[in-house]
mmCIF file of C-alpha atoms and ligand atoms in Angstrom:
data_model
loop_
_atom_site.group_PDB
_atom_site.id
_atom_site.type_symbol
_atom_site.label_atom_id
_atom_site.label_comp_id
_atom_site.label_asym_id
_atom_site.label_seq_id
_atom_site.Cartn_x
_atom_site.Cartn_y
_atom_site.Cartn_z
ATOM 1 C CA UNK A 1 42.294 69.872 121.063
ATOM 2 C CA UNK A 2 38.661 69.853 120.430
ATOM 3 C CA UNK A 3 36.616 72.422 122.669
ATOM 4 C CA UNK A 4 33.965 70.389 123.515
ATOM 5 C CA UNK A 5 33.511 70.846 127.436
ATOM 6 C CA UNK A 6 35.543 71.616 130.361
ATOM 7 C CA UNK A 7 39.246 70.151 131.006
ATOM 8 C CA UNK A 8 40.007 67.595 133.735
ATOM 9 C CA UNK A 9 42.920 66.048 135.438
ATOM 10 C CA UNK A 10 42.922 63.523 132.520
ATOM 11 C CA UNK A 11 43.814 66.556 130.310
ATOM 12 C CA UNK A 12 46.319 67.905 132.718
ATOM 13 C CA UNK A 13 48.095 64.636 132.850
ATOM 14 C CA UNK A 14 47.690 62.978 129.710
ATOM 15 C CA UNK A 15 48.410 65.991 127.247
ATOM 16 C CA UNK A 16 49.040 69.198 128.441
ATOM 17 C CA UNK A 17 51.992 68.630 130.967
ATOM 18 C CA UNK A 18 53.571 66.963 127.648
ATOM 19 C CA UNK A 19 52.633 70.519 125.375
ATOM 20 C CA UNK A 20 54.819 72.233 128.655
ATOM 21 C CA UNK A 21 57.519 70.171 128.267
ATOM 22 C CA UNK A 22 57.635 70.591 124.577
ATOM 23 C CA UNK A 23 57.117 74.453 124.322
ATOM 24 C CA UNK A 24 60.485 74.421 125.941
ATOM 25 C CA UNK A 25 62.503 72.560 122.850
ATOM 26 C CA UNK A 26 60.205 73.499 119.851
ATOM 27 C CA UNK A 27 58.051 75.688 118.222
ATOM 28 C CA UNK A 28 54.833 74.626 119.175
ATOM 29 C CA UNK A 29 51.573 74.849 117.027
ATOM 30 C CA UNK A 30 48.622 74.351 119.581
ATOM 31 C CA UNK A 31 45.210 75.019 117.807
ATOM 32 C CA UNK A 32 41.317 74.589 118.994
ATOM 33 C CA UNK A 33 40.006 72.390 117.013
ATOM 34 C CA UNK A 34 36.310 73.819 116.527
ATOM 35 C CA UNK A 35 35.666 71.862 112.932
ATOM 36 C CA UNK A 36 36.964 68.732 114.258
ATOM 37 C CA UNK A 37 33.992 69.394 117.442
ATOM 38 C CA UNK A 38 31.721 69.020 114.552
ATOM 39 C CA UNK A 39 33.112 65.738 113.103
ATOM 40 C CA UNK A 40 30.934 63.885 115.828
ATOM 41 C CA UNK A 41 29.227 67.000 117.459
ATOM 42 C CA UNK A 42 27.828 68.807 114.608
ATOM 43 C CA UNK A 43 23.597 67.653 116.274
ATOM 44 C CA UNK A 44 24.352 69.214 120.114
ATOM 45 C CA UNK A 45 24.280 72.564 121.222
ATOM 46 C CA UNK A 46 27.539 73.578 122.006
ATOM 47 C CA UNK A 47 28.969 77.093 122.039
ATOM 48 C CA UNK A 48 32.058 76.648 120.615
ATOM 49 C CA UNK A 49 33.016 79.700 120.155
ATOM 50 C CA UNK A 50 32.853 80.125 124.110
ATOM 51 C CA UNK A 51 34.031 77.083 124.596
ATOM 52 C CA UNK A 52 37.375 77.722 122.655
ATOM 53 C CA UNK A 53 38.141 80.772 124.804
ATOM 54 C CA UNK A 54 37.750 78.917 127.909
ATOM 55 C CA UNK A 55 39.754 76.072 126.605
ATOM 56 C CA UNK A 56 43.002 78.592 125.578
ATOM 57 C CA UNK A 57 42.505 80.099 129.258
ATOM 58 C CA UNK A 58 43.067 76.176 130.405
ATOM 59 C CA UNK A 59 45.516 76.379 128.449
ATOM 60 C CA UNK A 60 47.398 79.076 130.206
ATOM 61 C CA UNK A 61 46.490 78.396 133.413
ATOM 62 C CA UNK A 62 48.427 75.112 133.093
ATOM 63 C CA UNK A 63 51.140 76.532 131.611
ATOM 64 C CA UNK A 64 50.756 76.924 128.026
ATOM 65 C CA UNK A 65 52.875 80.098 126.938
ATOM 66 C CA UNK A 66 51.768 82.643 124.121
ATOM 67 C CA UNK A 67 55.210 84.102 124.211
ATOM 68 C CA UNK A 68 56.923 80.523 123.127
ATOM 69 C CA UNK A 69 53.716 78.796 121.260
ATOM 70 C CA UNK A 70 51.844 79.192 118.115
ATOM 71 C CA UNK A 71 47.873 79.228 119.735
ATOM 72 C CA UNK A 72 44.683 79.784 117.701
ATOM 73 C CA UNK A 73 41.778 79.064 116.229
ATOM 74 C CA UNK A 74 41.469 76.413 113.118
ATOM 75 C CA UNK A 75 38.029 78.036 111.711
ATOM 76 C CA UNK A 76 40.041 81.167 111.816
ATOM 77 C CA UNK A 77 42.626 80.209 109.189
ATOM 78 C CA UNK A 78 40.424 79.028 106.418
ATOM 79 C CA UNK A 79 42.544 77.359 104.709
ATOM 80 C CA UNK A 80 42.872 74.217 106.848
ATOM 81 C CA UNK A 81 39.472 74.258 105.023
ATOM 82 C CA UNK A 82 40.638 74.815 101.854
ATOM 83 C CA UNK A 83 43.675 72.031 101.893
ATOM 84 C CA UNK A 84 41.415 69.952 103.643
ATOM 85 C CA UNK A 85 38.923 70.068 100.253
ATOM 86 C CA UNK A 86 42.198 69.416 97.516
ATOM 87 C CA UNK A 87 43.085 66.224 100.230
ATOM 88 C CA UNK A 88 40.230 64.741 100.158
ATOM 89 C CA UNK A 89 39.718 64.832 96.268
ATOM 90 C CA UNK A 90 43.089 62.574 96.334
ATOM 91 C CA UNK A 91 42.587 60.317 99.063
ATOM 92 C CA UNK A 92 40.907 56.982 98.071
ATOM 93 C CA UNK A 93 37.693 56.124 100.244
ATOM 94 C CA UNK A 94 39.342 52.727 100.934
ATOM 95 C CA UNK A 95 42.466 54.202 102.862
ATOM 96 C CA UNK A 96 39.407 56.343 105.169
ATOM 97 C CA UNK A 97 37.931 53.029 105.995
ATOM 98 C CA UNK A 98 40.683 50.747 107.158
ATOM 99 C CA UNK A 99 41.068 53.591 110.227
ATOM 100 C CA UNK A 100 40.692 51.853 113.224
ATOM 101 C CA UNK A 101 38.418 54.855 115.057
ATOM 102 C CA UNK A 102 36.204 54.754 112.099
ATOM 103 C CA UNK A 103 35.757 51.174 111.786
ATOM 104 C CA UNK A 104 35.399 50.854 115.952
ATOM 105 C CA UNK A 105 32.557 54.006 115.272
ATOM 106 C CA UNK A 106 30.687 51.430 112.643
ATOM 107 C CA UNK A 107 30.373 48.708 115.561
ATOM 108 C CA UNK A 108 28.651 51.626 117.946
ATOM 109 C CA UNK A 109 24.846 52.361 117.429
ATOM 110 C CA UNK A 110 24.982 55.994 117.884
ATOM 111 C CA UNK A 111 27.681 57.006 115.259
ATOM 112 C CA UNK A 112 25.953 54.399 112.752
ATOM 113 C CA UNK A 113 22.412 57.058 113.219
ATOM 114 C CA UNK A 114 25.102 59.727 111.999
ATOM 115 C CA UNK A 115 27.151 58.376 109.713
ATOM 116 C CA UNK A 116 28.059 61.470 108.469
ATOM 117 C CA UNK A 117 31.128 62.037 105.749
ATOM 118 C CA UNK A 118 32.695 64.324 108.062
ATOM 119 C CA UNK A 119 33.776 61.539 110.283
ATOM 120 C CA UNK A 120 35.461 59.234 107.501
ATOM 121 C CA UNK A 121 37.036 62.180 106.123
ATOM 122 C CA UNK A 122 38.358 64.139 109.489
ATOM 123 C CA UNK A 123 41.826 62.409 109.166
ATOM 124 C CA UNK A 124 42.097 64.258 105.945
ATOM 125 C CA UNK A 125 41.376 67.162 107.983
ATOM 126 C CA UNK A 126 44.031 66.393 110.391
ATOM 127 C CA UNK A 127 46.399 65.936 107.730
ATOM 128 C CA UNK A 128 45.903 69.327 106.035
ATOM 129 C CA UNK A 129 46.254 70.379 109.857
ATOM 130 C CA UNK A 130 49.474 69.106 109.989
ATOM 131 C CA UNK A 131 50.949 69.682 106.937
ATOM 132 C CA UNK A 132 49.890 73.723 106.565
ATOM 133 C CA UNK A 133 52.664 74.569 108.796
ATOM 134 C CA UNK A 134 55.283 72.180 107.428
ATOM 135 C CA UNK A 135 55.022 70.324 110.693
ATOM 136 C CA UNK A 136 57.994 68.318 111.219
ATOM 137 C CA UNK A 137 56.689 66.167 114.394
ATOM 138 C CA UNK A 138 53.113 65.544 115.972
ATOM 139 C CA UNK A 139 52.948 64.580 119.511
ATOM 140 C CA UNK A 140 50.835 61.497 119.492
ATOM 141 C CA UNK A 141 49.870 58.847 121.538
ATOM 142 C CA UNK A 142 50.084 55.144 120.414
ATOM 143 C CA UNK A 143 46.327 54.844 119.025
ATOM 144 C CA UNK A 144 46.618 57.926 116.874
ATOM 145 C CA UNK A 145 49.907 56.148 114.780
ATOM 146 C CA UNK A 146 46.952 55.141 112.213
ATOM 147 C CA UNK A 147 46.099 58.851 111.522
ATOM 148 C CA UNK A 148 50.031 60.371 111.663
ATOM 149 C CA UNK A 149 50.762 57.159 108.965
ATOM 150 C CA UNK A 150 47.750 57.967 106.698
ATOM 151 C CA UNK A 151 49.085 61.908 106.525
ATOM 152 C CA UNK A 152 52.399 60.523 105.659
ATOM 153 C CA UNK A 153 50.572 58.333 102.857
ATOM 154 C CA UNK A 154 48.418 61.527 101.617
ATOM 155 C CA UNK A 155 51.418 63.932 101.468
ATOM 156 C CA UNK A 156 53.740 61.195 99.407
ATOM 157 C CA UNK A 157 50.257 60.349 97.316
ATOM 158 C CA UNK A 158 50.179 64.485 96.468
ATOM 159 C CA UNK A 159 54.136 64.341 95.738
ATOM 160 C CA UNK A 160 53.506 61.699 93.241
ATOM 161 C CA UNK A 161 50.516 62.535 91.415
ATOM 162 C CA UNK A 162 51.980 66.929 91.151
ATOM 163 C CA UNK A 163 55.407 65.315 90.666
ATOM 164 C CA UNK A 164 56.594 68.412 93.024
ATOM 165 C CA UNK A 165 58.018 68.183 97.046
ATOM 166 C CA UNK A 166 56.001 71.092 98.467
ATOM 167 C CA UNK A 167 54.938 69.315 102.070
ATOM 168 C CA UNK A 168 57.222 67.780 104.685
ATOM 169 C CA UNK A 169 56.451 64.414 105.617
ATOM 170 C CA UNK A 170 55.545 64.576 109.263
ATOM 171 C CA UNK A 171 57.071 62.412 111.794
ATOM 172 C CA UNK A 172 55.934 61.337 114.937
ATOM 173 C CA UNK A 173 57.016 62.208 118.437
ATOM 174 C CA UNK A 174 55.598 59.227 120.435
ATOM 175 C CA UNK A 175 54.397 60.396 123.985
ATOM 176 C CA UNK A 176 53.563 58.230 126.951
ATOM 177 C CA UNK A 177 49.782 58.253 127.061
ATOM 178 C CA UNK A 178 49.868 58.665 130.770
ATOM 179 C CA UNK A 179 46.155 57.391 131.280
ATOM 180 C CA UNK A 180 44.237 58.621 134.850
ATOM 181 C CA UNK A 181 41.427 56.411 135.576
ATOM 182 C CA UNK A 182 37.874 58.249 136.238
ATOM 183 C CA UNK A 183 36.991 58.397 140.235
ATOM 184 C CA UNK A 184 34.850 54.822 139.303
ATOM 185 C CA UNK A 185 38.040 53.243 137.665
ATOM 186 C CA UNK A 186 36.787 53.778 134.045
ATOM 187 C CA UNK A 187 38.786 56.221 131.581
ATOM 188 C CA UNK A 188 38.492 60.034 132.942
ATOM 189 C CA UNK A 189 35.996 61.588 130.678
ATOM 190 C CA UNK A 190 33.298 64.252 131.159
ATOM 191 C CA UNK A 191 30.388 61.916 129.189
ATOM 192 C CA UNK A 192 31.249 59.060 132.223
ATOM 193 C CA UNK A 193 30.646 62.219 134.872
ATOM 194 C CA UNK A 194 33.864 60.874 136.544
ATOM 195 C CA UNK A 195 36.342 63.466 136.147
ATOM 196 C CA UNK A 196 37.513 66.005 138.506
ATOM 197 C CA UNK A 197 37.884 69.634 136.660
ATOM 198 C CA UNK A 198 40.640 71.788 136.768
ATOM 199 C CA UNK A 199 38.764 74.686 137.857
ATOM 200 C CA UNK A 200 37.328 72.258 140.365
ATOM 201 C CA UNK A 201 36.771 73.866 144.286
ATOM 202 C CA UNK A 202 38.879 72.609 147.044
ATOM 203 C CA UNK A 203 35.277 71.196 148.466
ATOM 204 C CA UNK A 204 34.203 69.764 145.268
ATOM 205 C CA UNK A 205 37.760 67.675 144.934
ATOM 206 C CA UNK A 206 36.916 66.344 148.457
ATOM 207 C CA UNK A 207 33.291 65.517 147.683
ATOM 208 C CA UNK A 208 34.427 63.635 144.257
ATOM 209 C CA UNK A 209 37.683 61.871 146.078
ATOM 210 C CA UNK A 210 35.365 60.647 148.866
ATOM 211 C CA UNK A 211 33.114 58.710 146.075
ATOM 212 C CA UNK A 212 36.375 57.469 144.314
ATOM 213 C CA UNK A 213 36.318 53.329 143.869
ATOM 214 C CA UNK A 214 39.042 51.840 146.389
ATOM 215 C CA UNK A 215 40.073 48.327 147.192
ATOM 216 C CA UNK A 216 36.631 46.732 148.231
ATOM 217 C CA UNK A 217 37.850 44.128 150.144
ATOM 218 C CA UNK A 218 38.670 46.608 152.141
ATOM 219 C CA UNK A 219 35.691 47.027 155.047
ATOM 220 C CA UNK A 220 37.784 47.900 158.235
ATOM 221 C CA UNK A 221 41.568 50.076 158.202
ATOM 222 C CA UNK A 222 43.417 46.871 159.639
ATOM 223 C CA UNK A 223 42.155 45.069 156.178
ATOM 224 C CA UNK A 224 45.373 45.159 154.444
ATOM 225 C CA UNK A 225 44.871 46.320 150.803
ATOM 226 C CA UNK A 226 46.023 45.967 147.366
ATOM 227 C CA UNK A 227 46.425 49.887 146.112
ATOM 228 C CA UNK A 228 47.045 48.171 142.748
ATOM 229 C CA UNK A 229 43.623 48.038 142.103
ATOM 230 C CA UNK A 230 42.564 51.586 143.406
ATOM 231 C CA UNK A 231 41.927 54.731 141.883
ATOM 232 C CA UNK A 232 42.647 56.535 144.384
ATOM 233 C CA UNK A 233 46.544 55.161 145.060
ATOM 234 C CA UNK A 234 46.650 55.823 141.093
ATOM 235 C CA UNK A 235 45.834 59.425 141.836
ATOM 236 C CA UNK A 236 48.951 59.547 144.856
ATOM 237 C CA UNK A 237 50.953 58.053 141.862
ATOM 238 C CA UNK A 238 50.397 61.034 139.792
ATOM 239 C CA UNK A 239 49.674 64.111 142.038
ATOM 240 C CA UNK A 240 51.560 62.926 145.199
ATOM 241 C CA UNK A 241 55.263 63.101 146.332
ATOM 242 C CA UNK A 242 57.049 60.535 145.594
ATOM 243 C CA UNK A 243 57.676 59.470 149.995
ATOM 244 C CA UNK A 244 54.665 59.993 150.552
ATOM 245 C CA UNK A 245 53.532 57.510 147.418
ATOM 246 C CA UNK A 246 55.743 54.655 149.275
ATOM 247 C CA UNK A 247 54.157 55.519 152.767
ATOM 248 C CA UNK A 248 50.696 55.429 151.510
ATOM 249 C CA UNK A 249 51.580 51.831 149.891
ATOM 250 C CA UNK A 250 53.102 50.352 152.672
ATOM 251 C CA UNK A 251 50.365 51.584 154.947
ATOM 252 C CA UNK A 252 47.963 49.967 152.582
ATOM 253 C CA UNK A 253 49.110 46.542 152.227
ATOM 254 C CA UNK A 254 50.015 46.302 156.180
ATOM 255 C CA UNK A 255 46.042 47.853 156.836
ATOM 256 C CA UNK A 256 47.380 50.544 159.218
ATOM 257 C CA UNK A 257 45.842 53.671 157.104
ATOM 258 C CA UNK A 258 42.374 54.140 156.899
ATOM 259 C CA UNK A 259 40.831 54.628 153.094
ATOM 260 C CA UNK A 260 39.193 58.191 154.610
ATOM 261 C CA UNK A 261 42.046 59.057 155.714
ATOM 262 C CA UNK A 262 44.229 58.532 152.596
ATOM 263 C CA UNK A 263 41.706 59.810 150.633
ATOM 264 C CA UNK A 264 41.977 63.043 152.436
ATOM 265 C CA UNK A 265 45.337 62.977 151.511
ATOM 266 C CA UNK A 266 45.211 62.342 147.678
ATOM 267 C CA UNK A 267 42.048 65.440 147.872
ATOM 268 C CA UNK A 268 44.871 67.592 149.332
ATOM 269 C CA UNK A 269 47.452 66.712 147.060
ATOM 270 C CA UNK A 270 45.421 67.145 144.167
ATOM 271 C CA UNK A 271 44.142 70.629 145.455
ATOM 272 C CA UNK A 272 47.498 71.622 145.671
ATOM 273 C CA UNK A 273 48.035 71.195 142.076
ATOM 274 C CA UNK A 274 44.539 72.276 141.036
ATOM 275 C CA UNK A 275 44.359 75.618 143.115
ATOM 276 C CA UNK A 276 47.425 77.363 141.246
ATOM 277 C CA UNK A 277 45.065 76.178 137.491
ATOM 278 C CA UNK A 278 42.065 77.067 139.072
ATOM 279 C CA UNK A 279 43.072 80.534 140.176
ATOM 280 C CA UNK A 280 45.663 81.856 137.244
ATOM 281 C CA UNK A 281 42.392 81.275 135.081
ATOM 282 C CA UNK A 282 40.114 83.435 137.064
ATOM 283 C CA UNK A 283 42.494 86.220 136.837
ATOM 284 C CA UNK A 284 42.741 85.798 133.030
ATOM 285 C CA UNK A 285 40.454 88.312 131.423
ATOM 286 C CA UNK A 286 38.287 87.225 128.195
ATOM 287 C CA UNK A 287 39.654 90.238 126.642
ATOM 288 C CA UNK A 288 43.370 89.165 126.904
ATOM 289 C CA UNK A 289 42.844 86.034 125.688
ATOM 290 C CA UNK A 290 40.749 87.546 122.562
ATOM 291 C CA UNK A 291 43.815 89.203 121.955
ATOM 292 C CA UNK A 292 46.089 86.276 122.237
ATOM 293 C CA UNK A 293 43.849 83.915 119.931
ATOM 294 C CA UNK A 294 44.045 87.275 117.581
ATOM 295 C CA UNK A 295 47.756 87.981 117.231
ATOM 296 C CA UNK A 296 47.747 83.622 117.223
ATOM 297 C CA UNK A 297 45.191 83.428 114.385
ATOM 298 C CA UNK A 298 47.556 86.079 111.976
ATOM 299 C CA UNK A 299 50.671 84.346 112.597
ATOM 300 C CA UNK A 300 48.915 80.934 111.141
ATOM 301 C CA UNK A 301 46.878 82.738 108.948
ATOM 302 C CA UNK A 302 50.136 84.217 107.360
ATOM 303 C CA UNK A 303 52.314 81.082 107.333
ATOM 304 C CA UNK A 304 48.957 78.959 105.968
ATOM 305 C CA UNK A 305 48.444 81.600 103.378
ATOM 306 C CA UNK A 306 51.685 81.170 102.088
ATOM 307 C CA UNK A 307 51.267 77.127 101.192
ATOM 308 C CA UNK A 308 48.660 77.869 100.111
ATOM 309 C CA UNK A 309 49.348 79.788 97.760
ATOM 310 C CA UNK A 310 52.222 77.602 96.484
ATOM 311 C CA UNK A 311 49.244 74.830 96.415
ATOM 312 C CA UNK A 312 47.338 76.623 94.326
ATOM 313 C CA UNK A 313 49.956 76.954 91.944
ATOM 314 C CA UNK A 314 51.036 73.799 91.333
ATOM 315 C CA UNK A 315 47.093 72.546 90.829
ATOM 316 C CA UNK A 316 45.778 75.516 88.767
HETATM 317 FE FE1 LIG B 401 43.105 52.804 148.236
HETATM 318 FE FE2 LIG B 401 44.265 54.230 150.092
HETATM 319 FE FE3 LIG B 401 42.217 52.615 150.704
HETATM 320 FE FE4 LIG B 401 44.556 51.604 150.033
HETATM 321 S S1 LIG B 401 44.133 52.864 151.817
HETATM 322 S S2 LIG B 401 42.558 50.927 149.250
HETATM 323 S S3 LIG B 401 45.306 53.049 148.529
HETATM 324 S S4 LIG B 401 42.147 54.431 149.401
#
């Protein structure tokens, strides 16, 4: 996960409550990804190094275990960097270009004022990600297949050309992308300012539900509704029990429950899950976590050293 800004509900849905799930069954790698920040980042001020601590607190305050996962750094273990660099002198250009993100980035005016190697070449960077630590699955959504396929390519490309096994092919563990609309019905994302944070007040949660887009044929509570096309029903869906879900539907489509009044609800509901987050992480001290990314960092540093060592000595 990149550590550019503050997590949201998206995060907490969408990722994270599947890294919780998996921590229980595997060993779980979970790294910041700081160099990947700069693949499109590398012109804005961000402190990343800040940034990364607060994101591993997230982490943890959602349920991310040191004890049962593998969490650190990436510009910690240099040689992501240093796979990254032997990658990318056998990867052809033309395999870069036919990936869908990239070629979407040519079509958008900002990236094309960049268009910086960095951002062709950060699947490479994925790759050597992946493949440091003999990964044997990546939990990926359906749009990242492109990337997981082009690692597979790049590790049978290095098999063939150093006529030598040394990296496991990785294999893809296919998550539902469980997508939570922003509060104006656009995807959640801190650059739309329409996500709701997970260290987010109980009075801040109320102040964003209250602005959330809702049916707008909707003007008076005995207007029956369609919650199909409302954020906030799609935020009962995900944070709200399941009875109360089917009350809040019914309720809707007959126009006997007022949108204030289920939006009150859903603000509850969602504190309920957010005040647990939002207060394990202000008990977490920086100097905990310091350690954690630490004793993290040398257990990926160790296993990373190793490959790369064999690496070396099949090239050199
Ligand atoms: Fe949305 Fe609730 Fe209003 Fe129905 S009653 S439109 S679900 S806010």
């Amino acid at each position: 996960m990149r550590p550019t800004g503050k997590l949201h509900l998206g995060h907490l849905l969408g990722v994270l409550e599947n890294w919780k799930r998996l921590q229980k069954e595997y060993e779980c790698f979970y790294f910041v990804a700081d160099w990947h920040a700069l693949t499109t980042k590398f012109d804005e001020k961000i402190d990343l190094k800040k940034n990364s601590v607060e994101l591993i607190k997230d982490w943890i305050a959602c349920g991310i275990d040191p004890q049962k996962s593998n969490l650190y750094i990436q510009s910690e273990i240099k040689e992501h960097a240093e796979l990254y660099l032997i990658l990318n002198m056998i990867t052809p250009v033309s395999w870069l270009e036919r990936n869908p993100t990239y070629k979407d980035a040519l079509l958008q005016e900002e990236y094309k004022k960049k268009n910086n190697a960095g951002f062709l070449t950060y699947p490479v960077l994925q790759t050597a990600d992946i493949i440091l630590y003999d990964a044997s699955f990546v939990p990926i959504g359906e749009d990242q297949r492109p990337h997981l396929e082009l690692a597979r390519e790049i590790v049978r490309h290095f098999h063939y050309l150093y006529k030598t096994e040394i990296f496991i092919e990785p294999k893809e563990l296919l998550t539902q992308n469980a997508r939570l609309p922003g509060l104006d019905g656009r995807k959640m994302s801190k650059s739309y300012r329409n996500a709701i944070y997970l260290d987010e007040s109980s009075e801040n949660i109320w102040n964003k539900i209250r602005m959330a887009k809702t049916d707008p044929a909707r003007i008076k509570k005995t207007d029956p509704g369609n919650p199909d096309i409302c954020v906030v029903f799609e935020y009962h869906k995900a944070f709200s029990p399941e009875e109360e879900v089917k009350e809040i539907e019914k309720a809707c489509k007959n126009g006997t429950i007022g949108c204030v009044e289920c939006k009150k609800r859903c603000a509850v509901n969602i504190d309920k899950i957010i005040s647990p987050i939002r207060e394990k992480k202000a008990s977490l001290k920086d100097s905990d976590i310091l350690d954690i990314i630490n004793e993290g960092n040398e257990k990926a540093k160790k296993i990373a050293a190793d490959k790369m060592q064999k690496v070396n000595k099949i090239i050199f």
